[in-house]
């Protein structure tokens, strides 16, 4: 149970209300360092809302989101401004509906991801405009890093094409490469396998496993594709109607009657039995 | 071409090379001319003329006839053009199947190869060319003046291009920063006697400062709301200039603003002047030519800095912001600061142009900074192609130089009679040009985007992929 001993992300009593609607109700879970944690649940369960709270797009109504760095220090994500969650807390994310910079080339997309370090090396633009300082060197290093990720995601041949020209599967991989260029501790993937064919989703599994193995990046993912969830995740958290209904290893979760009920519903006989018991 | 045409549709349907069908074309042109006649009867055929207290109806059937004849001929020509084009398309291209597919050079690449050195060469040698063609300094005055005017708008277009074209923030009040720059120079030089070369950077800094003051409250707005607030800001600045009479002398403006000197040498006759020092005979045109090269240098500085910024992280962040603001935030880009820098840098160049305007005119008044100026600068950026430097320059030449050219079309008087003034049709032509652009080049003259960094091969990015930004 790595997620109990050494969590990278500790979500406690997270509640998110939109007016009268309670999207997330008192959710607590932990994601282990170096684990692949899957967040699953039926449509409308509140998974993407949890992601938006973690990555700063929503401010939670209640609760605490603590990110624990390898040196033991702790950052409270709900208190950071949105853009600092990537830069200071090193949490990167992808989006359910792909959000690439479609009019920029693949390589430019990956350089935008390295904005903050490049900004510092260009002397916050002042030195860069005059051609002073180490910007040229820093840019070369940034291109090298981008090349590394392009090779890893097999997009190197399309580096100079506009991102909007890539096929869907390539765009998904590019979004992961772009998130990885920010050098994250925690990578949040919102339905990375959506719309991929079985071969592509197999490749995606390989990519995610190698990211975890070679870079020590912990991964938190939302997924509907059970072949991805069951194959690669170490820890599964199941949400339904904004509350956690199950939490554990993939096998435990698979056999949990509450999870089966949430996904498949319950037999009519059972409903009749319960109704008889309560005298309806 | 969206005109309904029998010839093209048949060519597409049957894939047979269609020849130009004269009878059908004449028939169609005749019908079009009839429609034109019907439309022109209430509009063109009668004109009211006042003679003392009496009102007459004067018929203008000759004009209607000319108009209908023009429509007829144009329609026939259109048919002929479409038929030849359809026939050419229907014939298989012998190279099509055998040769490997290679990317067509984009409009940008085609333009940039020849046009940029040519434009630069013409711009640098313009006063000399004009002098040679016109045969004297006095005669070339009008042309150098026009060159200065066009270059001012080129510079303003390039400055606004940073805000609208790169960062995708729709700014309808850009002229406010132009006004801040102009009044900065006018007030600093008349009050404190500072020279132009000290006031120029100060005007830029002040304009950038006002850009930030405007930016802080409004950058949380998006799209239409941002446009409206910037429009209001432009008007506020103008109204303040009119009403703060103690400081700005109100609507009367500030006159006798000191002129620029040639690095300390004034353009005056007599001892110590520019002409005297260089052993030339004094001439008023020396100052004009100096001003021409000054605005050329300022415009090229704007261009150079913009090109440079595009290759720096800040420029890429602007363009990324235009493409997708949410993705920017998820990548750790401080979107507020990034937008503010775009506003401030755009405003700074507006301020430089403004102080140049003040030094050139020697007089500033709030009337020079009305909304129409903002609209023209924005039209230059949008028509040129948002984000494209050379496109903006071409659009500035067309939009500012074009109306001036209309004055010189005196031969039209021979066609339409003595009372015809082509200049009166300026706005009509402007509107027609806009409609034509919307149909054929909705993304501006040069819509392709040049990548700011390449790994192996330079490929232009089609304008259809590049977003306009949401505010």
XYZ file of C-alpha atoms in Angstrom:
751
model
C 0.000 0.000 0.000
C 2.449 2.599 -1.219
C -0.226 5.277 -1.387
C -0.687 5.065 2.372
C 3.010 5.162 3.262
C 4.385 7.681 0.752
C 1.648 9.654 -0.950
C 2.592 12.324 -3.488
C -0.903 13.750 -3.478
C -3.096 13.797 -0.424
C -6.685 14.862 -1.043
C -8.648 15.443 2.139
C -12.343 16.217 2.504
C -12.538 17.784 -0.941
C -15.945 19.302 -1.623
C -16.895 21.278 -4.685
C -20.285 22.915 -4.986
C -21.600 24.773 -8.019
C -24.502 26.744 -6.544
C -26.810 24.071 -5.207
C -25.148 21.226 -7.085
C -22.647 19.185 -5.135
C -20.207 17.886 -7.721
C -17.773 16.376 -5.217
C -18.865 15.473 -1.732
C -16.227 15.049 0.992
C -13.758 13.099 -1.117
C -10.512 11.869 0.433
C -7.914 9.749 -1.295
C -4.179 9.454 -1.663
C -2.052 8.890 -4.727
C 1.238 7.110 -4.123
C 4.607 8.372 -5.271
C 5.649 6.468 -8.373
C 2.219 4.885 -8.705
C -0.181 5.015 -11.573
C -3.443 5.937 -9.906
C -6.666 5.649 -11.870
C -9.744 7.663 -11.083
C -12.771 5.940 -12.544
C -16.496 6.220 -12.307
C -19.613 6.525 -14.445
C -20.264 9.659 -16.499
C -20.972 12.671 -14.348
C -19.335 11.162 -11.286
C -17.141 14.245 -10.800
C -13.797 12.921 -12.031
C -12.915 15.881 -14.224
C -14.013 18.236 -11.445
C -11.470 16.571 -9.142
C -8.832 17.147 -11.838
C -9.815 20.756 -12.263
C -9.484 21.267 -8.510
C -6.061 19.615 -8.413
C -4.720 21.597 -11.374
C -6.084 24.921 -10.185
C -8.867 25.542 -12.677
C -11.424 25.429 -9.857
C -10.968 26.595 -6.294
C -12.448 23.885 -4.072
C -15.323 24.903 -1.818
C -13.857 22.908 1.033
C -10.961 20.577 1.613
C -7.222 20.317 1.273
C -5.062 19.206 -1.609
C -1.510 18.597 -0.432
C 1.311 17.849 -2.814
C 4.327 16.283 -1.119
C 7.649 16.920 -2.750
C 10.414 14.292 -2.652
C 12.258 16.337 0.011
C 9.241 16.065 2.293
C 8.018 19.633 1.969
C 4.350 20.076 1.301
C 2.488 22.481 -0.986
C -1.211 23.210 -0.665
C -2.489 23.266 -4.228
C -5.768 25.000 -3.419
C -3.826 28.044 -2.229
C -1.559 28.438 -5.258
C -2.581 30.619 -8.204
C -3.504 28.503 -11.235
C -0.327 28.963 -13.245
C 1.954 28.243 -10.262
C 0.567 24.720 -9.890
C 2.578 23.705 -12.907
C 5.648 25.823 -12.230
C 6.026 25.544 -8.435
C 4.176 22.340 -7.568
C 5.198 20.522 -10.772
C 1.774 19.162 -11.584
C 1.096 18.879 -15.319
C -2.102 17.895 -17.011
C -3.708 16.997 -20.310
C -7.282 17.691 -21.321
C -10.243 15.527 -22.185
C -10.871 17.584 -25.326
C -7.356 18.059 -26.675
C -6.000 21.554 -26.138
C -2.948 21.936 -28.329
C -1.714 25.190 -29.836
C -2.974 24.075 -33.205
C -1.524 26.928 -35.252
C 1.960 26.389 -33.850
C 4.328 23.644 -34.874
C 4.796 20.506 -32.815
C 8.226 21.740 -31.739
C 6.867 25.159 -30.760
C 4.223 23.455 -28.628
C 6.976 21.748 -26.669
C 8.972 24.980 -26.320
C 5.956 26.844 -24.971
C 5.800 24.148 -22.311
C 9.307 25.174 -21.199
C 8.280 28.813 -20.942
C 9.353 29.514 -17.362
C 12.939 28.197 -17.453
C 13.466 29.836 -20.867
C 12.026 33.082 -19.559
C 14.626 33.119 -16.787
C 17.477 32.358 -19.170
C 16.341 35.135 -21.512
C 16.637 37.573 -18.590
C 12.846 38.067 -18.630
C 13.138 39.125 -22.280
C 15.365 42.149 -21.563
C 18.636 40.332 -22.200
C 17.121 38.141 -24.887
C 16.062 41.075 -27.039
C 19.590 42.463 -26.939
C 21.049 39.036 -27.670
C 22.904 38.935 -24.354
C 23.094 36.180 -21.775
C 22.755 32.466 -22.260
C 19.442 32.403 -24.050
C 20.721 30.804 -27.264
C 22.279 27.983 -25.264
C 19.160 27.525 -23.155
C 17.028 27.383 -26.278
C 19.248 24.707 -27.781
C 18.908 22.687 -24.591
C 15.140 23.159 -24.693
C 15.060 21.921 -28.285
C 17.109 18.887 -27.234
C 14.614 18.108 -24.500
C 11.764 18.545 -26.960
C 13.534 16.211 -29.387
C 13.875 13.603 -26.647
C 10.140 13.621 -26.035
C 9.325 13.716 -29.731
C 11.416 10.595 -30.239
C 9.813 8.945 -27.273
C 6.324 9.665 -28.596
C 7.376 8.888 -32.210
C 6.501 12.369 -33.446
C 10.010 13.452 -34.450
C 9.210 13.313 -38.186
C 6.360 15.735 -37.719
C 8.266 18.239 -35.583
C 7.846 21.092 -38.081
C 4.202 20.435 -38.889
C 1.454 22.462 -37.269
C -0.032 20.597 -34.340
C -3.524 20.984 -35.779
C -2.494 18.900 -38.804
C -1.668 15.783 -36.777
C -4.072 12.842 -36.633
C -6.028 12.381 -33.434
C -3.843 9.726 -31.860
C -0.694 11.770 -32.493
C -2.330 14.818 -30.937
C -3.037 12.817 -27.787
C 0.600 11.737 -27.583
C 1.809 15.261 -28.288
C -0.270 16.562 -25.416
C 1.432 14.054 -23.102
C 4.848 15.024 -24.493
C 4.041 18.688 -23.930
C 3.013 18.031 -20.333
C 6.208 16.012 -19.768
C 8.338 18.889 -21.087
C 7.387 20.836 -17.957
C 9.252 18.160 -15.991
C 6.360 17.283 -13.669
C 6.295 15.273 -10.455
C 2.661 14.392 -10.974
C 1.139 13.965 -14.421
C -2.651 14.186 -14.574
C -4.160 12.629 -17.684
C -7.822 13.219 -18.457
C -8.999 10.261 -20.547
C -5.769 9.727 -22.482
C -7.131 6.677 -24.317
C -10.399 8.254 -25.456
C -10.813 7.795 -29.178
C -7.751 5.578 -29.608
C -7.890 2.225 -31.376
C -6.725 -0.905 -29.487
C -3.213 -0.721 -30.937
C -2.819 2.939 -30.072
C -4.129 2.377 -26.596
C -1.637 -0.469 -26.152
C 1.150 1.940 -27.229
C -0.182 4.461 -24.760
C 0.148 1.906 -21.949
C 3.770 1.355 -22.892
C 4.419 5.080 -22.957
C 2.856 5.649 -19.550
C 4.750 2.740 -18.007
C 8.032 4.044 -19.394
C 7.308 7.569 -18.146
C 6.798 6.136 -14.685
C 9.838 3.879 -14.851
C 12.392 6.223 -16.491
C 11.369 9.545 -15.044
C 9.856 8.672 -11.694
C 6.785 10.695 -12.561
C 3.670 9.674 -10.700
C 0.577 9.479 -12.851
C -3.024 10.206 -12.012
C -5.433 9.311 -14.766
C -9.118 9.380 -15.539
C -10.095 6.600 -17.860
C -13.118 4.766 -19.148
C -11.120 2.189 -21.068
C -10.864 -0.659 -18.569
C -8.102 -2.376 -20.551
C -5.879 0.613 -19.762
C -7.033 0.941 -16.164
C -6.715 -2.701 -15.189
C -3.477 -3.308 -17.059
C -1.286 -0.466 -15.874
C -2.703 1.083 -12.748
C -1.452 0.233 -9.276
C -4.301 1.878 -7.453
C -7.879 2.592 -8.458
C -10.261 5.106 -6.900
C -13.911 4.805 -7.893
C -16.225 7.801 -7.758
C -19.986 7.885 -8.101
C -22.123 10.975 -7.638
C -19.148 12.854 -6.204
C -18.401 10.375 -3.437
C -15.778 7.670 -3.232
C -17.336 4.216 -3.384
C -14.209 2.120 -3.617
C -10.451 2.473 -3.254
C -7.781 -0.180 -3.664
C -5.815 -2.325 -6.062
C -7.406 -3.058 -9.446
C -8.400 -6.563 -8.396
C -10.054 -5.455 -5.191
C -11.984 -2.799 -7.014
C -13.057 -5.124 -9.803
C -14.781 -7.415 -7.327
C -16.319 -4.734 -5.161
C -20.128 -5.138 -5.296
C -20.650 -1.384 -4.980
C -18.516 -0.771 -8.061
C -20.384 -3.422 -10.005
C -23.665 -1.883 -8.934
C -22.543 1.599 -9.930
C -21.404 0.475 -13.374
C -23.900 -2.251 -14.237
C -26.806 -1.381 -11.984
C -28.515 -4.027 -9.802
C -30.969 -6.768 -10.665
C -34.673 -5.956 -10.706
C -35.233 -8.791 -8.209
C -32.945 -7.136 -5.725
C -34.765 -3.844 -6.054
C -38.060 -5.640 -5.477
C -36.579 -7.310 -2.401
C -35.365 -4.034 -0.954
C -38.670 -2.360 -1.724
C -40.509 -5.163 0.048
C -38.249 -4.771 3.067
C -38.878 -1.084 3.458
C -42.574 -1.557 2.709
C -42.806 0.578 -0.400
C -15.934 32.548 -57.600
C -19.417 32.051 -56.385
C -21.281 33.537 -59.308
C -23.935 31.209 -60.692
C -22.573 30.061 -63.957
C -23.822 27.486 -66.401
C -20.406 26.785 -67.800
C -18.582 25.885 -64.603
C -21.274 23.635 -63.220
C -21.538 21.678 -66.436
C -17.781 21.316 -66.523
C -17.721 19.937 -63.021
C -20.656 17.603 -63.551
C -19.645 16.035 -66.812
C -15.880 16.616 -66.638
C -15.887 17.529 -70.327
C -13.741 20.551 -71.210
C -16.434 23.085 -71.908
C -15.890 25.779 -74.472
C -17.007 29.325 -74.031
C -20.662 29.390 -75.012
C -21.109 32.882 -76.423
C -24.871 32.791 -76.855
C -25.503 31.658 -73.287
C -23.021 34.184 -71.940
C -24.602 37.047 -73.902
C -28.052 36.024 -72.721
C -26.942 35.887 -69.106
C -25.123 39.191 -69.414
C -28.212 40.759 -70.976
C -30.326 39.602 -68.020
C -27.743 40.944 -65.582
C -27.725 44.277 -67.420
C -31.529 44.383 -67.216
C -31.360 43.823 -63.464
C -28.761 46.576 -63.237
C -31.072 48.837 -65.222
C -33.969 48.049 -62.900
C -31.814 48.807 -59.887
C -30.389 51.987 -61.342
C -33.763 53.540 -62.233
C -34.574 54.536 -58.653
C -30.947 55.274 -57.750
C -29.242 56.805 -60.746
C -31.654 57.924 -63.407
C -32.976 61.137 -61.843
C -31.289 63.774 -59.839
C -32.920 66.699 -58.072
C -31.464 70.045 -58.908
C -32.231 73.246 -57.146
C -32.497 76.458 -59.057
C -33.361 79.264 -56.725
C -36.428 78.071 -54.858
C -37.476 75.601 -57.559
C -36.612 71.945 -57.533
C -36.102 70.198 -60.866
C -35.713 66.572 -61.795
C -32.771 66.230 -64.117
C -32.584 62.934 -65.981
C -29.259 61.137 -66.241
C -30.013 58.421 -68.753
C -26.556 58.680 -70.232
C -25.039 57.648 -66.900
C -27.509 54.753 -66.577
C -26.596 53.590 -70.060
C -22.873 53.702 -69.240
C -23.479 51.825 -66.031
C -25.536 49.093 -67.690
C -22.973 48.741 -70.472
C -20.209 48.286 -67.880
C -22.225 45.606 -66.104
C -22.915 43.836 -69.388
C -19.269 43.802 -70.459
C -18.068 42.686 -67.028
C -20.531 39.808 -67.002
C -19.444 38.618 -70.440
C -15.807 38.831 -69.354
C -16.589 36.901 -66.207
C -18.159 34.124 -68.243
C -15.176 34.020 -70.542
C -12.799 33.907 -67.594
C -14.704 31.159 -65.811
C -14.997 29.080 -68.964
C -11.272 29.174 -69.668
C -10.497 28.364 -66.080
C -12.919 25.441 -66.051
C -11.475 24.144 -69.319
C -7.963 24.378 -67.923
C -8.982 22.531 -64.771
C -10.755 19.813 -66.715
C -7.640 19.015 -68.751
C -5.431 16.593 -66.847
C -2.126 18.062 -65.817
C 0.641 15.972 -67.429
C 2.851 16.428 -64.345
C 0.174 15.551 -61.857
C 0.466 11.787 -61.717
C 4.142 11.278 -62.454
C 5.877 13.842 -60.284
C 6.139 13.435 -56.547
C 3.933 15.703 -54.544
C 5.862 18.639 -53.206
C 4.571 21.419 -51.098
C 3.507 24.512 -52.979
C 5.439 27.519 -51.696
C 3.107 29.499 -49.501
C 2.004 33.045 -50.219
C 4.366 34.199 -47.498
C 7.354 32.425 -48.988
C 6.515 33.704 -52.448
C 6.195 37.243 -51.171
C 9.126 37.174 -48.812
C 11.655 35.975 -51.372
C 11.310 38.963 -53.680
C 9.130 41.472 -51.958
C 11.000 42.023 -48.695
C 14.352 43.062 -50.239
C 12.459 45.061 -52.857
C 10.302 46.862 -50.295
C 13.306 47.593 -48.151
C 15.290 48.872 -51.122
C 12.461 51.102 -52.293
C 11.857 52.383 -48.772
C 15.511 53.280 -48.220
C 16.000 54.933 -51.600
C 12.525 56.484 -51.798
C 13.536 60.154 -51.318
C 16.314 59.787 -53.892
C 13.983 58.063 -56.373
C 11.395 60.757 -55.903
C 14.031 63.460 -56.298
C 15.212 61.922 -59.566
C 11.720 61.351 -60.934
C 10.304 64.719 -59.908
C 13.484 66.578 -60.713
C 13.798 68.823 -57.690
C 13.463 69.081 -53.936
C 10.391 71.298 -54.056
C 8.561 69.001 -56.447
C 9.245 65.916 -54.349
C 7.769 67.424 -51.213
C 4.340 65.845 -51.701
C 5.776 62.391 -52.244
C 8.144 62.447 -49.291
C 5.272 63.668 -47.144
C 3.130 60.782 -48.359
C 5.987 58.381 -47.630
C 6.197 59.696 -44.073
C 2.445 59.264 -43.631
C 2.497 55.696 -44.927
C 5.485 54.741 -42.783
C 3.756 56.164 -39.698
C 0.855 53.826 -40.325
C 3.187 50.929 -41.077
C 4.779 51.498 -37.689
C 1.413 51.806 -35.934
C 0.227 48.665 -37.714
C 3.317 46.776 -36.571
C 2.846 48.011 -33.034
C -0.793 46.958 -32.930
C 0.148 43.684 -34.578
C 1.864 42.665 -31.342
C -1.381 43.078 -29.404
C -3.905 41.886 -31.989
C -1.896 39.657 -34.270
C 0.382 37.886 -31.823
C -1.407 37.973 -28.477
C -4.895 37.879 -29.997
C -6.237 40.722 -27.833
C -8.685 42.875 -29.754
C -7.720 46.482 -29.028
C -10.029 49.114 -30.505
C -8.408 51.997 -28.626
C -4.841 51.819 -29.876
C -4.913 55.466 -30.869
C -4.965 56.327 -27.144
C -1.313 55.298 -26.867
C -0.523 57.237 -30.033
C -2.100 60.274 -28.317
C -0.176 59.639 -25.094
C 3.079 59.584 -27.063
C 2.229 62.719 -29.021
C 1.154 64.715 -25.970
C 4.118 63.427 -23.946
C 6.499 64.933 -26.455
C 4.426 68.079 -26.947
C 4.158 68.788 -23.213
C 7.663 67.742 -22.193
C 9.293 69.773 -24.926
C 7.174 72.906 -24.569
C 7.175 72.882 -20.738
C 10.656 71.627 -19.860
C 12.417 72.254 -23.150
C 13.591 68.660 -23.423
C 14.933 67.649 -26.806
C 13.254 65.144 -29.095
C 15.892 62.490 -28.487
C 15.226 62.527 -24.737
C 11.472 62.722 -25.153
C 11.262 59.825 -27.603
C 12.097 57.082 -25.080
C 10.142 58.923 -22.379
C 7.062 58.999 -24.617
C 7.455 55.268 -25.222
C 7.777 54.551 -21.508
C 4.763 56.714 -20.666
C 2.649 55.034 -23.327
C 3.727 51.596 -22.059
C 2.821 52.730 -18.553
C -0.652 53.743 -19.735
C -0.912 50.418 -21.533
C -0.348 48.694 -18.212
C -2.799 50.959 -16.394
C -5.407 50.046 -18.961
C -4.323 46.433 -18.942
C -4.650 45.673 -15.231
C -8.395 46.080 -14.906
C -9.457 44.996 -18.374
C -7.390 41.931 -19.138
C -9.719 39.700 -17.196
C -12.306 40.552 -19.848
C -12.421 38.562 -23.032
C -13.466 39.015 -26.625
C -16.191 41.570 -27.253
C -15.994 42.963 -23.735
C -12.289 43.684 -24.048
C -12.900 45.360 -27.409
C -15.568 47.633 -25.940
C -13.470 48.625 -22.919
C -10.435 49.437 -25.054
C -12.697 51.464 -27.347
C -13.945 53.382 -24.326
C -10.392 53.918 -23.108
C -9.462 55.476 -26.427
C -12.397 57.867 -26.153
C -11.632 58.667 -22.505
C -8.107 59.732 -23.380
C -9.415 61.947 -26.168
C -12.075 63.521 -23.946
C -9.545 64.147 -21.187
C -7.313 65.873 -23.722
C -10.219 68.075 -24.806
C -11.446 68.931 -21.320
C -8.267 69.278 -19.256
C -7.681 72.719 -20.681
C -5.066 73.768 -18.080
C -2.700 71.012 -19.108
C -3.464 70.312 -22.743
C -4.925 73.609 -23.922
C -8.132 71.729 -24.792
C -9.453 71.502 -28.309
C -7.155 74.286 -29.486
C -4.253 71.883 -29.110
C -0.599 72.569 -28.495
C 1.209 74.456 -31.212
C 4.789 75.502 -31.887
C 6.232 72.237 -30.688
C 10.019 72.298 -31.137
C 11.271 70.459 -34.185
C 13.675 67.581 -34.182
C 17.311 68.367 -34.687
C 19.857 66.299 -36.570
C 21.607 64.995 -33.427
C 21.899 68.549 -32.133
C 22.104 70.363 -35.453
C 18.872 72.290 -36.059
C 17.371 72.477 -39.530
C 17.678 76.237 -39.808
C 19.243 78.593 -42.246
C 22.424 80.353 -41.187
C 25.305 79.575 -38.805
C 25.352 76.216 -37.024
C 22.437 74.761 -38.913
C 22.387 71.386 -40.644
C 22.859 72.813 -44.136
C 25.640 75.137 -42.997
C 27.589 72.393 -41.215
C 27.488 70.030 -44.177
C 28.160 72.778 -46.678
C 24.784 72.484 -48.381
C 22.483 75.181 -49.531
C 19.648 75.547 -47.019
C 16.428 73.933 -48.056
C 13.247 73.110 -46.093
C 13.185 69.653 -47.629
C 16.274 68.580 -45.666
C 14.114 68.371 -42.577
C 11.426 66.390 -44.418
C 13.946 63.895 -45.718
C 15.426 63.591 -42.235
C 11.946 62.945 -40.843
C 11.400 60.321 -43.531
C 14.515 58.429 -42.493
C 13.638 58.889 -38.833
C 10.249 57.221 -39.202
C 11.779 54.555 -41.430
C 14.299 53.781 -38.692
C 11.594 53.738 -36.023
C 9.385 51.449 -38.118
C 12.286 49.094 -38.797
C 13.115 49.098 -35.091
C 9.523 48.061 -34.357
C 9.799 45.305 -36.918
C 13.162 44.121 -35.660
C 12.045 43.982 -32.049
C 8.836 42.177 -32.963
C 10.663 39.571 -35.038
C 13.073 39.107 -32.197
C 10.351 38.806 -29.565
C 8.606 36.153 -31.623
C 11.642 33.944 -31.179
C 11.836 34.546 -27.447
C 9.693 32.719 -24.897
C 7.536 35.791 -24.384
C 6.575 35.899 -28.064
C 5.805 32.202 -28.142
C 3.715 32.643 -25.010
C 1.751 35.437 -26.747
C 1.003 33.222 -29.675
C 0.169 30.302 -27.404
C -2.186 32.609 -25.532
C -3.910 33.429 -28.789
C -4.243 29.727 -29.540
C -5.442 28.469 -26.159
C -5.398 30.374 -22.905
C -6.423 27.432 -20.714
C -3.622 25.252 -22.024
C -1.215 28.129 -21.316
C -2.264 28.224 -17.691
C -1.846 24.479 -17.356
C 1.747 24.880 -18.606
C 2.649 27.392 -15.920
C 2.399 30.570 -18.005
C 1.217 33.576 -16.030
C -1.418 34.688 -18.498
C -2.099 38.062 -16.874
C 1.539 39.130 -17.004
C 1.927 37.835 -20.526
C -1.073 39.838 -21.739
C 0.179 42.907 -19.892
C 3.567 42.740 -21.582
C 1.862 42.481 -24.973
C -0.247 45.520 -24.165
C 2.685 47.483 -22.805
C 5.067 46.726 -25.677
C 2.387 47.427 -28.283
C 1.583 50.695 -26.503
C 5.269 51.622 -26.342
C 5.605 51.522 -30.121
C 2.372 53.493 -30.376
C 3.978 56.078 -28.092
C 7.101 56.285 -30.256
C 4.933 56.823 -33.330
C 2.940 59.441 -31.430
C 5.958 61.486 -30.494
C 7.131 61.289 -34.085
C 3.713 62.561 -35.167
C 4.037 65.527 -32.800
C 7.516 66.429 -33.988
C 6.519 66.184 -37.616
C 3.336 68.253 -37.341
C 4.648 70.745 -34.813
C 1.064 70.798 -33.572
C -1.146 68.313 -31.752
C -4.840 68.501 -31.014
C -7.302 65.903 -29.744
C -8.975 65.830 -33.157
C -6.064 63.821 -34.552
C -6.789 60.924 -32.217
C -10.379 59.988 -32.904
C -11.811 56.515 -33.222
C -11.430 56.491 -36.998
C -7.648 56.365 -36.535
C -7.952 53.280 -34.324
C -10.261 51.714 -36.884
C -7.819 52.375 -39.738
C -4.886 50.916 -37.798
C -6.933 47.856 -36.883
C -8.088 47.513 -40.505
C -4.431 47.594 -41.582
C -3.602 44.750 -39.206
C -6.636 42.645 -40.102
C -6.348 43.181 -43.869
C -2.620 42.547 -43.824
C -3.088 39.250 -42.066
C -2.885 39.091 -38.315
C 0.637 38.421 -37.166
C 2.215 38.913 -40.593
C 4.720 41.771 -40.688
C 4.986 42.111 -44.449
C 1.222 41.775 -44.877
C 0.684 44.669 -42.466
C 3.166 46.808 -44.415
C 1.399 46.087 -47.708
C -1.995 46.804 -46.161
C -0.730 50.126 -44.788
C 0.526 51.144 -48.221
C -2.789 50.196 -49.823
C -5.052 51.717 -47.180
C -3.126 54.950 -46.657
C -1.486 55.408 -50.033
C -4.500 54.216 -52.030
C -6.825 57.123 -51.180
C -4.029 59.559 -51.998
C -3.573 57.908 -55.378
C -7.250 58.586 -56.131
C -6.479 62.294 -56.228
C -4.181 61.728 -59.166
C -6.632 59.833 -61.359
C -7.482 62.933 -63.354
C -8.012 60.997 -66.579
C -11.312 59.746 -65.127
C -12.611 63.276 -65.590
C -12.391 62.756 -69.318
C -14.648 59.709 -68.976
C -17.191 60.875 -66.454
C -17.194 64.606 -67.047
C -15.599 67.611 -65.389
C -17.542 67.371 -62.119
C -16.264 63.892 -61.330
C -13.993 63.723 -58.299
C -12.615 60.224 -57.724
C -11.736 61.173 -54.167
C -15.431 61.244 -53.303
C -15.616 57.533 -54.021
C -12.884 56.738 -51.504
C -15.138 55.157 -48.904
C -17.123 53.304 -51.558
C -13.937 51.750 -52.896
C -12.784 51.057 -49.347
C -16.006 49.140 -48.702
C -15.741 47.235 -51.953
C -12.173 46.328 -51.116
C -13.285 45.035 -47.715
C -15.990 42.865 -49.289
C -13.524 41.529 -51.842
C -11.097 40.665 -49.036
C -13.830 38.883 -47.104
C -14.631 36.751 -50.119
C -11.142 35.894 -51.346
C -8.821 36.338 -48.398
C -10.842 36.246 -45.207
C -7.715 35.791 -43.101
C -5.915 38.811 -44.543
C -3.457 39.273 -47.385
C -0.885 36.962 -45.858
C -2.590 34.531 -43.573
C 0.169 31.950 -43.288
C 2.080 31.859 -40.062
C 5.832 31.461 -40.054
C 7.077 29.063 -37.376
C 9.373 30.752 -34.874
C 11.704 27.777 -34.614
C 12.437 24.857 -36.900
C 14.042 21.475 -36.450
C 14.638 20.368 -40.036
C 12.428 22.012 -42.592
C 10.661 25.358 -42.753
C 6.979 24.910 -43.462
C 4.493 27.747 -43.407
C 1.398 27.118 -41.333
C -1.905 27.516 -43.106
C -3.994 30.379 -41.809
C -6.953 28.087 -41.288
C -5.190 26.406 -38.373
C -4.129 29.623 -36.682
C -6.671 30.985 -34.272
C -7.598 34.661 -33.906
C -7.753 34.669 -30.128
C -10.747 35.298 -27.952
C -9.769 38.557 -26.344
